[in-house]
Tab-separated table of C-alpha atoms in Angstrom:
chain	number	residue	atom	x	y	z
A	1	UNK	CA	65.616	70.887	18.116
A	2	UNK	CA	66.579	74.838	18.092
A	3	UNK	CA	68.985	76.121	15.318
A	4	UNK	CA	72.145	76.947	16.419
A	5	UNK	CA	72.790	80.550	17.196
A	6	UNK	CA	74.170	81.997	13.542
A	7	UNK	CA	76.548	85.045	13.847
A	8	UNK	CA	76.536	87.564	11.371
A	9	UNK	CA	79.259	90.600	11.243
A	10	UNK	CA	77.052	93.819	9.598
A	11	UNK	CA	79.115	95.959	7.366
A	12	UNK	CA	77.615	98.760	5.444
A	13	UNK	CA	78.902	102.830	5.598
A	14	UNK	CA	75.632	104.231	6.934
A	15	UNK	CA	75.561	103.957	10.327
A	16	UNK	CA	71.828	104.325	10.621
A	17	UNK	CA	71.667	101.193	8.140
A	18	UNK	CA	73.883	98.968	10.518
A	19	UNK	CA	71.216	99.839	13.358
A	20	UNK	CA	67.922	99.085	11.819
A	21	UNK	CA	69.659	95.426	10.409
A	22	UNK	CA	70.700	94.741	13.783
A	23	UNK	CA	67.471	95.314	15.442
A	24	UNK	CA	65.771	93.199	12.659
A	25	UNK	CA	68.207	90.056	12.722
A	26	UNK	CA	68.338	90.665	16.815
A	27	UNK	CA	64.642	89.607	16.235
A	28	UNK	CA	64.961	87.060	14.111
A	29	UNK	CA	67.181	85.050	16.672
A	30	UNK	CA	70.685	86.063	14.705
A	31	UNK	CA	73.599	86.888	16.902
A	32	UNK	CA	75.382	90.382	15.769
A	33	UNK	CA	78.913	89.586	16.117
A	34	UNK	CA	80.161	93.030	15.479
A	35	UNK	CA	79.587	96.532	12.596
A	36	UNK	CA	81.949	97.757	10.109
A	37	UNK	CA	81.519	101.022	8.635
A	38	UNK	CA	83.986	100.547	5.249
A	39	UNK	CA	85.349	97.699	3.106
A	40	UNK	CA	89.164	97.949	5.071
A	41	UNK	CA	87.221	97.349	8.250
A	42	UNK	CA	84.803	94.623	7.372
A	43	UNK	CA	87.940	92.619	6.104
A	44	UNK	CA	89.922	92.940	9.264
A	45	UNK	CA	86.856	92.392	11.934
A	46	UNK	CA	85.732	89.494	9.633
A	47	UNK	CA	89.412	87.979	10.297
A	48	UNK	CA	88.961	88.465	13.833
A	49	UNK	CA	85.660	87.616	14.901
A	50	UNK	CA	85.406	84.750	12.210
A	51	UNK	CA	81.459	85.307	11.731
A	52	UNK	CA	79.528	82.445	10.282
A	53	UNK	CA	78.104	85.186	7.620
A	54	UNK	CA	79.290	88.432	6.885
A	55	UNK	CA	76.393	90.987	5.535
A	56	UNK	CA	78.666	93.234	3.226
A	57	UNK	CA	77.108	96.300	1.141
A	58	UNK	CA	78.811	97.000	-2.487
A	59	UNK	CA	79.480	100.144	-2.492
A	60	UNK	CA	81.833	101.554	0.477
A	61	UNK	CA	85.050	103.820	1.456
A	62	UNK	CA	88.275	101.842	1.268
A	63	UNK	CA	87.463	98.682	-0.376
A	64	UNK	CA	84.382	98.453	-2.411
A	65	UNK	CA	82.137	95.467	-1.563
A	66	UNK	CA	83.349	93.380	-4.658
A	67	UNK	CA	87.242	93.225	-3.083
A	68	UNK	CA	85.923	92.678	0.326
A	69	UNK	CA	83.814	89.649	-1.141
A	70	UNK	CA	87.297	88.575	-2.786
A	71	UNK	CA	89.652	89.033	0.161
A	72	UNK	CA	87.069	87.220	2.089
A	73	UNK	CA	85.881	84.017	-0.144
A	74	UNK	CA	89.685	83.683	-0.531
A	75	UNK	CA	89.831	83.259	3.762
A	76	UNK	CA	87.277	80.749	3.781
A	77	UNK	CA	84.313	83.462	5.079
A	78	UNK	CA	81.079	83.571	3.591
A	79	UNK	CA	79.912	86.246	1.941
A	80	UNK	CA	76.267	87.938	1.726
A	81	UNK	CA	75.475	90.677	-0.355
A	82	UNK	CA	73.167	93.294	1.046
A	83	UNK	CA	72.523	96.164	-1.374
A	84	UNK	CA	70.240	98.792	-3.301
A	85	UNK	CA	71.645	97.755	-6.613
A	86	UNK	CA	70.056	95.373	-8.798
A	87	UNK	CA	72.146	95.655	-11.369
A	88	UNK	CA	73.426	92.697	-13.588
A	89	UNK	CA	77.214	93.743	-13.229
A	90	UNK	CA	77.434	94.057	-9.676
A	91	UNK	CA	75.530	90.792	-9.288
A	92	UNK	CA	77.516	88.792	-11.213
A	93	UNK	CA	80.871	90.107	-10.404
A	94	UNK	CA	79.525	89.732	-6.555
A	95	UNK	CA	78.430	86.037	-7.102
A	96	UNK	CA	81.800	85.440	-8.993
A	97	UNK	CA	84.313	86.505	-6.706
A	98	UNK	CA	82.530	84.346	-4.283
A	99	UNK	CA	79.369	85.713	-2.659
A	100	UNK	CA	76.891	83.286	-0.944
A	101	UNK	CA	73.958	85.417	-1.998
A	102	UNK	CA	72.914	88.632	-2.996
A	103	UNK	CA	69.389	90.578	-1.142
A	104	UNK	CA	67.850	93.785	-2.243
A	105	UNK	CA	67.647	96.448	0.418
A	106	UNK	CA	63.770	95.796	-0.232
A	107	UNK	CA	63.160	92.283	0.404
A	108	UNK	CA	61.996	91.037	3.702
A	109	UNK	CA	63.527	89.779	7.166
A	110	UNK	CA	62.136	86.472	6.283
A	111	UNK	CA	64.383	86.768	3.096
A	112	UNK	CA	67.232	88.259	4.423
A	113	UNK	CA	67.888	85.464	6.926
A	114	UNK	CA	66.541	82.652	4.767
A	115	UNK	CA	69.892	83.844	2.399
A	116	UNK	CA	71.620	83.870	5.899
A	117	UNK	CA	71.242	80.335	6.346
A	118	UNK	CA	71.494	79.255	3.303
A	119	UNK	CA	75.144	80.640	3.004
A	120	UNK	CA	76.044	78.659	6.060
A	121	UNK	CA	74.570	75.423	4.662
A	122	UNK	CA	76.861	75.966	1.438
A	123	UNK	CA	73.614	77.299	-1.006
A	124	UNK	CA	73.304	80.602	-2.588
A	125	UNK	CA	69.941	82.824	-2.724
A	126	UNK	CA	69.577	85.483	-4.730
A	127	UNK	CA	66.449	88.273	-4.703
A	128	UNK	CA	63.439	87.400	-6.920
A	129	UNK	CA	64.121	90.475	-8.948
A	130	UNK	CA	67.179	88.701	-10.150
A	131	UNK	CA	66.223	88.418	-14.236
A	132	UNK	CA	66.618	84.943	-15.807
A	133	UNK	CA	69.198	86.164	-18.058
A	134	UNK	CA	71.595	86.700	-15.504
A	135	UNK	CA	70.551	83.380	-14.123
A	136	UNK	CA	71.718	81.600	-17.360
A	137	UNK	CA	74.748	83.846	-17.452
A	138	UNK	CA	75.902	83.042	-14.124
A	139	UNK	CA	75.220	79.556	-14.280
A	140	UNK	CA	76.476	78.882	-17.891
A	141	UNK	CA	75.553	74.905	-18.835
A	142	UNK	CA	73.796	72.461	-17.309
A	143	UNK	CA	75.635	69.525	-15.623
A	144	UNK	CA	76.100	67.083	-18.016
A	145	UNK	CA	73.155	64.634	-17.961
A	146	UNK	CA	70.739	66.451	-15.794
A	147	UNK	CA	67.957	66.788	-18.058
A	148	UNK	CA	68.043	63.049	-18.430
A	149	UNK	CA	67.999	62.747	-14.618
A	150	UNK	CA	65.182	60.864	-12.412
A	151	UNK	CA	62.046	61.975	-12.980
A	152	UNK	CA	60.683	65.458	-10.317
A	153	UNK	CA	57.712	64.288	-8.293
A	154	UNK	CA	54.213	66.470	-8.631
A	155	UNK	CA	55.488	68.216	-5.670
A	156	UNK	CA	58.980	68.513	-6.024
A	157	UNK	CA	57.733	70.349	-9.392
A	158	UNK	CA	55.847	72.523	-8.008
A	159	UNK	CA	57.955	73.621	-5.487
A	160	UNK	CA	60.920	74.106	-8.333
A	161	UNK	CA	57.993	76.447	-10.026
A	162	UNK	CA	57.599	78.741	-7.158
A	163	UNK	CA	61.877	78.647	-6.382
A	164	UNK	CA	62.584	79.935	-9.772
A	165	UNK	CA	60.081	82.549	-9.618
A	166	UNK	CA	62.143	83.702	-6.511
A	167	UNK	CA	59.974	82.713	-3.902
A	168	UNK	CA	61.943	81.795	-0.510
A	169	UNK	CA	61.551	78.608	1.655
A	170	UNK	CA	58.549	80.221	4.100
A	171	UNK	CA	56.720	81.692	0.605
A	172	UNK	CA	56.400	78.374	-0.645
A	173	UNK	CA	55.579	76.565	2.374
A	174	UNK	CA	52.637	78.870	2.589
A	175	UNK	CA	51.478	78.596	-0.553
A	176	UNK	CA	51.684	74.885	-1.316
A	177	UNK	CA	50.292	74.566	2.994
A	178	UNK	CA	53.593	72.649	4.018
A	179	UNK	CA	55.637	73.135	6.640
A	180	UNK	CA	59.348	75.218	5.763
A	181	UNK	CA	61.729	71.813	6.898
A	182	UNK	CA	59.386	69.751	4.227
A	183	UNK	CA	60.258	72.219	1.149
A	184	UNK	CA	64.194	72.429	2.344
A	185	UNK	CA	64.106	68.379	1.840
A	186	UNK	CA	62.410	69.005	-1.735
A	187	UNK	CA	64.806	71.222	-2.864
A	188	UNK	CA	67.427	69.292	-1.463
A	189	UNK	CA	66.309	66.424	-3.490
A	190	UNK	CA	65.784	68.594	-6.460
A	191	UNK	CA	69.346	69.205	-6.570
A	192	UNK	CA	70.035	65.854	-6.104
A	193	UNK	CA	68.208	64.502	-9.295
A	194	UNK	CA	69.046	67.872	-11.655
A	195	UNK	CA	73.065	67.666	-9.997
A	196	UNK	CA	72.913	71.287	-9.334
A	197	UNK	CA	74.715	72.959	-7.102
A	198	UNK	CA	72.204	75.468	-5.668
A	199	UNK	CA	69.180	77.349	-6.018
A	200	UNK	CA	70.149	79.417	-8.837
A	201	UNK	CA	70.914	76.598	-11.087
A	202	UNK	CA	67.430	75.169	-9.987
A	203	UNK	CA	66.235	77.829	-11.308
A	204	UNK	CA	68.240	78.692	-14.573
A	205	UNK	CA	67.272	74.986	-15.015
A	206	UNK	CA	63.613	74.949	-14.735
A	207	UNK	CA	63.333	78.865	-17.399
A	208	UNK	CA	65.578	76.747	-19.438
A	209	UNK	CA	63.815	73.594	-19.568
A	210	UNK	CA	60.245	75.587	-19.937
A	211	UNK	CA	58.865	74.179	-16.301
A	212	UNK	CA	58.036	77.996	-15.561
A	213	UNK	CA	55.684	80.608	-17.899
């Protein structure tokens, strides 16, 4: 069965920006519900058109990426962060005021829409360049009894390995020769056993625990 159309509403200052992410989530099957060209528009199209994902740079004219995140989380929209800055203030602030995910200008389509979709199914994905310390910052302590949990499978612990080194659904699929919808059910039962939330608790959890070099 076919995925269900996801609409995204693009909002970033540069015009030529908007353009080339349109053409390359146009060809990743994502619908382009609309552009915004500063933070005061993104809020109000976002309120109109009632995307499934909004794709929201930090910095803009108006209202900086942070308050649109805000003003947006508080509405019930999600939020994904699409920027050049990898830096561990606007990431956590971002993630905090309630950002489904945060990409790197850098990373790949694959990526990009992988974070998509994962904001729609209620995860969060970050970039791999995301450092571990701001992992363990954001995610602050473990759930209470999750070390203790049931026991990871060979595979589910492998999989866990490659996650927390950032790798996205399709990355690991290819390297442990499985198909994408096979990893999405191991992480889902990863979460499951470790009671975490999303994929950057996974991984806080697996640096913490010493499951990654």
């Amino acid at each position: 069965m076919a995925e269900p159309d996801l609409t995204v509403l693009i909002a970033d200052d540069q015009q030529i920006v908007r353009a080339g992410l349109r053409l390359i989530l146009e060809s990743q099957g994502v619908v382009v519900a609309g552009e915004a060209g500063d933070g005061a528009e993104a809020v109000a199209a976002a309120r109109r058109l009632r995307p499934d994902v909004v794709l929201l740079d930090i910095e803009m004219p108006r209202l900086d990426g942070i308050e649109v995140t805000r003003l947006l989380a508080a509405d019930g929209l999600r939020v994904v962060i699409l920027t050049a800055f990898d830096t561990d203030d606007y990431v956590y602030r971002a993630l905090r005021n309630g950002a489904c995910g945060y990409v790197l200008k850098h990373s790949g389509p694959a990526l990009l829409v992988e974070a998509l979709r994962a904001a729609v199914a209620g995860d969060a994905l970050i970039s791999p360049s995301i450092t571990v310390r701001l992992l363990r910052h954001l995610t602050g302590p473990l759930p209470k009894g999750a070390v203790a949990g049931e026991p990871l499978t060979g595979r589910e612990a492998e999989v866990l390995r490659l996650l927390a080194r950032g790798r996205s659904n399709d990355e690991i699929a290819a390297a442990m020769f499985i198909a994408p919808s096979t990893v999405k059910t191991h992480v889902q039962s990863i979460q499951r056993k470790r009671g975490a939330r999303n994929r950057i608790e996974l991984a806080a959890w697996a640096w913490e625990t010493g499951q990654v070099e």
